[in-house]
mmCIF file of C-alpha atoms in Angstrom:
data_model
loop_
_atom_site.group_PDB
_atom_site.id
_atom_site.type_symbol
_atom_site.label_atom_id
_atom_site.label_comp_id
_atom_site.label_asym_id
_atom_site.label_seq_id
_atom_site.Cartn_x
_atom_site.Cartn_y
_atom_site.Cartn_z
ATOM 1 C CA MET A 291 129.208 149.900 100.293
ATOM 2 C CA LEU A 292 128.916 146.370 99.393
ATOM 3 C CA ASN A 293 127.114 144.515 101.998
ATOM 4 C CA PRO A 294 129.398 142.251 104.201
ATOM 5 C CA PRO A 295 129.187 138.094 102.991
ATOM 6 C CA ARG A 296 126.842 135.810 104.783
ATOM 7 C CA CYS A 297 127.832 132.884 106.639
ATOM 8 C CA PRO A 298 129.684 130.670 103.516
ATOM 9 C CA TRP A 299 126.326 127.360 103.173
ATOM 10 C CA ALA A 300 123.808 129.901 102.271
ATOM 11 C CA VAL A 301 125.030 129.940 99.000
ATOM 12 C CA ASP A 302 120.827 129.396 97.192
ATOM 13 C CA PRO A 303 117.864 130.661 97.142
ATOM 14 C CA TRP A 304 116.662 127.978 99.788
ATOM 15 C CA SER A 305 119.640 128.214 101.888
ATOM 16 C CA VAL A 306 120.169 131.975 101.657
ATOM 17 C CA ALA A 307 115.799 132.534 102.577
ATOM 18 C CA TYR A 308 116.716 130.366 105.499
ATOM 19 C CA HIS A 309 119.713 131.576 106.621
ATOM 20 C CA ASP A 310 118.271 135.226 106.521
ATOM 21 C CA ARG A 311 114.709 134.954 108.115
ATOM 22 C CA GLU A 312 114.762 131.633 110.395
ATOM 23 C CA TRP A 313 118.653 130.547 111.310
ATOM 24 C CA GLY A 314 119.824 131.907 114.812
ATOM 25 C CA ILE A 315 116.696 133.252 115.337
ATOM 26 C CA PRO A 316 114.985 132.804 118.577
ATOM 27 C CA CYS A 317 111.996 130.754 118.458
ATOM 28 C CA HIS A 318 109.201 130.524 121.121
ATOM 29 C CA GLU A 319 106.331 128.648 118.594
ATOM 30 C CA ASP A 320 105.656 125.018 119.675
ATOM 31 C CA ARG A 321 104.448 123.655 116.057
ATOM 32 C CA LEU A 322 107.305 125.647 114.819
ATOM 33 C CA LEU A 323 109.613 124.068 117.606
ATOM 34 C CA PHE A 324 107.955 120.406 116.587
ATOM 35 C CA GLU A 325 108.459 121.464 113.346
ATOM 36 C CA LEU A 326 112.434 121.671 113.136
ATOM 37 C CA LEU A 327 112.829 118.611 115.769
ATOM 38 C CA ILE A 328 111.327 116.610 112.845
ATOM 39 C CA LEU A 329 113.725 117.674 109.555
ATOM 40 C CA GLU A 330 116.699 117.946 111.315
ATOM 41 C CA GLY A 331 116.033 114.118 112.514
ATOM 42 C CA PHE A 332 114.967 113.405 108.663
ATOM 43 C CA GLN A 333 118.141 115.352 107.614
ATOM 44 C CA ALA A 334 120.218 112.980 109.508
ATOM 45 C CA GLY A 335 122.675 111.363 106.859
ATOM 46 C CA LEU A 336 121.360 114.229 103.640
ATOM 47 C CA SER A 337 121.867 117.354 103.483
ATOM 48 C CA TRP A 338 119.937 120.153 104.978
ATOM 49 C CA LEU A 339 119.309 121.869 101.049
ATOM 50 C CA THR A 340 117.411 118.657 100.200
ATOM 51 C CA ILE A 341 115.071 118.635 103.887
ATOM 52 C CA LEU A 342 114.659 122.817 102.889
ATOM 53 C CA LYS A 343 113.198 121.748 98.889
ATOM 54 C CA LYS A 344 111.090 119.041 99.971
ATOM 55 C CA ARG A 345 110.103 121.104 103.200
ATOM 56 C CA PRO A 346 106.576 122.148 101.460
ATOM 57 C CA ALA A 347 105.589 118.564 100.826
ATOM 58 C CA PHE A 348 106.884 117.503 104.530
ATOM 59 C CA ARG A 349 104.327 120.210 105.497
ATOM 60 C CA GLU A 350 101.388 118.121 103.364
ATOM 61 C CA ALA A 351 102.753 115.392 104.166
ATOM 62 C CA PHE A 352 103.302 116.083 108.155
ATOM 63 C CA ASP A 353 99.689 117.856 108.747
ATOM 64 C CA ARG A 354 102.246 121.100 108.729
ATOM 65 C CA PHE A 355 103.212 119.312 112.263
ATOM 66 C CA GLN A 356 100.775 119.504 114.172
ATOM 67 C CA PRO A 357 102.109 117.023 117.096
ATOM 68 C CA GLU A 358 98.544 116.164 118.190
ATOM 69 C CA LYS A 359 98.200 114.721 114.913
ATOM 70 C CA VAL A 360 101.428 113.275 113.848
ATOM 71 C CA ALA A 361 101.587 111.861 117.111
ATOM 72 C CA ALA A 362 98.082 109.621 116.379
ATOM 73 C CA TYR A 363 99.750 108.331 112.858
ATOM 74 C CA SER A 364 98.657 104.494 112.157
ATOM 75 C CA PRO A 365 100.390 102.103 110.995
ATOM 76 C CA GLU A 366 98.886 102.564 107.407
ATOM 77 C CA LYS A 367 99.437 106.194 107.393
ATOM 78 C CA CYS A 368 103.080 105.258 108.547
ATOM 79 C CA ARG A 369 103.187 103.268 105.324
ATOM 80 C CA GLU A 370 101.132 105.725 102.720
ATOM 81 C CA LEU A 371 104.304 108.165 103.622
ATOM 82 C CA THR A 372 106.767 105.561 103.090
ATOM 83 C CA GLU A 373 104.868 106.084 98.995
ATOM 84 C CA ASN A 374 105.155 109.525 98.855
ATOM 85 C CA SER A 375 107.980 110.729 97.123
ATOM 86 C CA GLY A 376 108.061 114.133 97.622
ATOM 87 C CA ILE A 377 109.451 113.357 101.627
ATOM 88 C CA VAL A 378 112.425 111.693 102.552
ATOM 89 C CA ARG A 379 110.788 107.645 102.893
ATOM 90 C CA ASN A 380 113.082 106.301 105.634
ATOM 91 C CA LYS A 381 110.831 104.053 107.401
ATOM 92 C CA ARG A 382 112.682 104.392 110.517
ATOM 93 C CA LYS A 383 112.652 108.057 110.817
ATOM 94 C CA ILE A 384 108.723 108.481 109.581
ATOM 95 C CA ALA A 385 108.294 106.008 112.675
ATOM 96 C CA ALA A 386 110.472 108.798 115.148
ATOM 97 C CA ALA A 387 108.372 111.293 114.066
ATOM 98 C CA VAL A 388 105.547 109.827 115.487
ATOM 99 C CA THR A 389 107.176 108.756 118.415
ATOM 100 C CA ASN A 390 108.790 111.992 119.027
ATOM 101 C CA ALA A 391 104.978 113.634 118.562
ATOM 102 C CA GLN A 392 104.220 111.636 121.162
ATOM 103 C CA ALA A 393 107.242 112.317 123.551
ATOM 104 C CA PHE A 394 106.869 116.157 122.378
ATOM 105 C CA LEU A 395 103.090 115.842 123.982
ATOM 106 C CA GLN A 396 104.269 114.792 126.861
ATOM 107 C CA ILE A 397 106.894 117.850 127.620
ATOM 108 C CA GLN A 398 104.433 120.132 126.592
ATOM 109 C CA GLU A 399 101.769 118.834 129.306
ATOM 110 C CA GLU A 400 104.761 118.668 132.121
ATOM 111 C CA TYR A 401 105.805 122.329 131.497
ATOM 112 C CA GLY A 402 102.788 123.782 129.887
ATOM 113 C CA SER A 403 104.941 124.596 126.477
ATOM 114 C CA PHE A 404 107.853 122.465 124.572
ATOM 115 C CA ASP A 405 109.204 126.327 124.557
ATOM 116 C CA ALA A 406 109.172 126.752 128.439
ATOM 117 C CA PHE A 407 111.438 123.354 128.235
ATOM 118 C CA ILE A 408 113.773 123.493 125.755
ATOM 119 C CA TRP A 409 114.970 127.007 126.555
ATOM 120 C CA SER A 410 115.494 126.079 130.094
ATOM 121 C CA PHE A 411 118.475 124.321 129.065
ATOM 122 C CA THR A 412 119.859 128.566 128.672
ATOM 123 C CA ASN A 413 117.355 129.846 131.157
ATOM 124 C CA GLY A 414 115.555 131.572 128.035
ATOM 125 C CA LYS A 415 118.698 133.155 126.490
ATOM 126 C CA PRO A 416 120.437 132.788 122.997
ATOM 127 C CA ILE A 417 123.951 131.796 123.082
ATOM 128 C CA LEU A 418 125.817 134.267 120.845
ATOM 129 C CA ASN A 419 128.830 132.822 119.104
ATOM 130 C CA ASN A 420 131.285 134.428 117.430
ATOM 131 C CA TRP A 421 133.260 132.416 115.024
ATOM 132 C CA GLN A 422 135.505 133.466 112.779
ATOM 133 C CA LEU A 423 135.600 130.459 110.126
ATOM 134 C CA GLN A 424 133.088 127.759 109.302
ATOM 135 C CA ALA A 425 135.813 125.458 110.289
ATOM 136 C CA GLU A 426 135.764 126.616 113.786
ATOM 137 C CA VAL A 427 132.118 126.102 114.333
ATOM 138 C CA PRO A 428 131.496 122.798 115.931
ATOM 139 C CA ALA A 429 129.375 119.833 115.274
ATOM 140 C CA THR A 430 128.325 119.330 118.760
ATOM 141 C CA SER A 431 128.598 121.115 122.516
ATOM 142 C CA ALA A 432 128.037 120.150 126.063
ATOM 143 C CA LEU A 433 125.039 121.607 125.487
ATOM 144 C CA SER A 434 123.738 119.697 122.866
ATOM 145 C CA ASP A 435 125.439 116.655 124.604
ATOM 146 C CA LYS A 436 123.213 117.316 127.545
ATOM 147 C CA VAL A 437 119.640 117.953 125.439
ATOM 148 C CA SER A 438 120.516 115.041 123.153
ATOM 149 C CA ALA A 439 121.065 112.782 126.912
ATOM 150 C CA GLU A 440 117.686 114.038 128.334
ATOM 151 C CA PHE A 441 115.537 113.799 124.754
ATOM 152 C CA LYS A 442 116.863 110.642 124.631
ATOM 153 C CA LYS A 443 115.572 109.493 127.974
ATOM 154 C CA ARG A 444 112.411 110.672 127.360
ATOM 155 C CA GLY A 445 112.139 108.048 124.370
ATOM 156 C CA PHE A 446 112.928 110.580 121.431
ATOM 157 C CA LYS A 447 114.595 108.833 118.461
ATOM 158 C CA PHE A 448 117.332 110.840 115.720
ATOM 159 C CA VAL A 449 118.027 113.154 118.806
ATOM 160 C CA GLY A 450 122.228 112.395 118.710
ATOM 161 C CA SER A 451 123.799 115.155 120.156
ATOM 162 C CA THR A 452 125.181 116.534 116.225
ATOM 163 C CA ILE A 453 121.581 116.533 114.630
ATOM 164 C CA ILE A 454 120.731 118.623 117.972
ATOM 165 C CA TYR A 455 123.179 120.734 117.493
ATOM 166 C CA SER A 456 122.086 121.543 114.577
ATOM 167 C CA TYR A 457 118.403 121.588 115.935
ATOM 168 C CA LEU A 458 119.851 124.197 118.758
ATOM 169 C CA GLY A 459 121.010 126.278 115.686
ATOM 170 C CA ALA A 460 117.839 126.157 113.906
ATOM 171 C CA ILE A 461 115.836 127.221 116.690
ATOM 172 C CA GLY A 462 118.028 129.950 118.022
ATOM 173 C CA VAL A 463 118.950 128.951 121.260
ATOM 174 C CA ILE A 464 122.676 128.874 119.504
ATOM 175 C CA ASN A 465 123.198 131.729 117.232
ATOM 176 C CA ASP A 466 126.538 129.845 114.913
ATOM 177 C CA HIS A 467 126.325 133.260 112.405
ATOM 178 C CA LEU A 468 129.993 133.658 112.039
ATOM 179 C CA ALA A 469 131.928 137.059 113.165
ATOM 180 C CA GLY A 470 131.629 139.039 109.525
ATOM 181 C CA CYS A 471 127.674 137.789 108.896
ATOM 182 C CA PRO A 472 125.434 140.469 108.591
ATOM 183 C CA PHE A 473 123.027 138.276 110.694
ATOM 184 C CA ASN A 474 125.700 137.927 113.323
ATOM 185 C CA PRO A 475 124.182 140.161 116.465
ATOM 186 C CA VAL A 476 127.482 140.977 117.451
ATOM 187 C CA PHE A 477 128.267 142.548 113.844
ATOM 188 C CA GLN A 478 125.084 144.322 113.965
ATOM 189 C CA GLN A 479 125.817 146.110 117.654
ATOM 190 C CA THR A 480 129.405 147.210 116.176
ATOM 191 C CA CYS A 481 128.928 148.371 112.446
ATOM 192 C CA CYS A 482 125.534 149.958 113.146
ATOM 193 C CA LYS A 483 126.962 152.734 115.994
#
C-alpha cells in the first residue's frame, strides 16, 4: 500500500522536512517560538521556501535567535545584517526583529515564558482542523486577528493577521494538515485503529 500524500505544498526537500518535522507540531520552547516569529515576519511578501533555504544563514546571522542578544542589537549590527547576502536584507524587517525581540522579552517577564502567553489564547490546546483541500485553508481567522491585535498593542512589527495565522500553524497552535495527510491527527486516529 502506498503512503498517503502529504499536504500539496510540501514538494521539495526543504518544505518536506519542515512539513514532516515542525509544521503543526505543538512547540513550547521559547527560543524556537521566537525564531519562527522572526522568520514569519521576514517571509512577508516572499515564499516560505525562500526563508527555509536561508534559515541556516539566518540562525548564524541572528545569534541562533537568542532573544536577549537580538534585543540588544546596535544600529551598527543592523547595518551589518543588511550587507549579509545569506539572509533577507530588508532594513525594516531587520529593525522589526530587534523591536520584536524586546517585546518578546517583556512578555517573558510578564508571563514567565512566551510559551505561557501564546498558548493562553487556546487554553493550551491546539486547534485541529480537518480541511479536505488546500483551497479551504484560510489565510486568517478570528484567533489570528486576536493574537495579531495583541502583538500590535505590545509594539510588535510585521505581525498582521495573515503572518500570525501562518505563525500559529508553524508552532502548532493551529494544525492545518489536510484530511488525507498522514500528519493530520484526525487521519492518524482513523487509519491507525
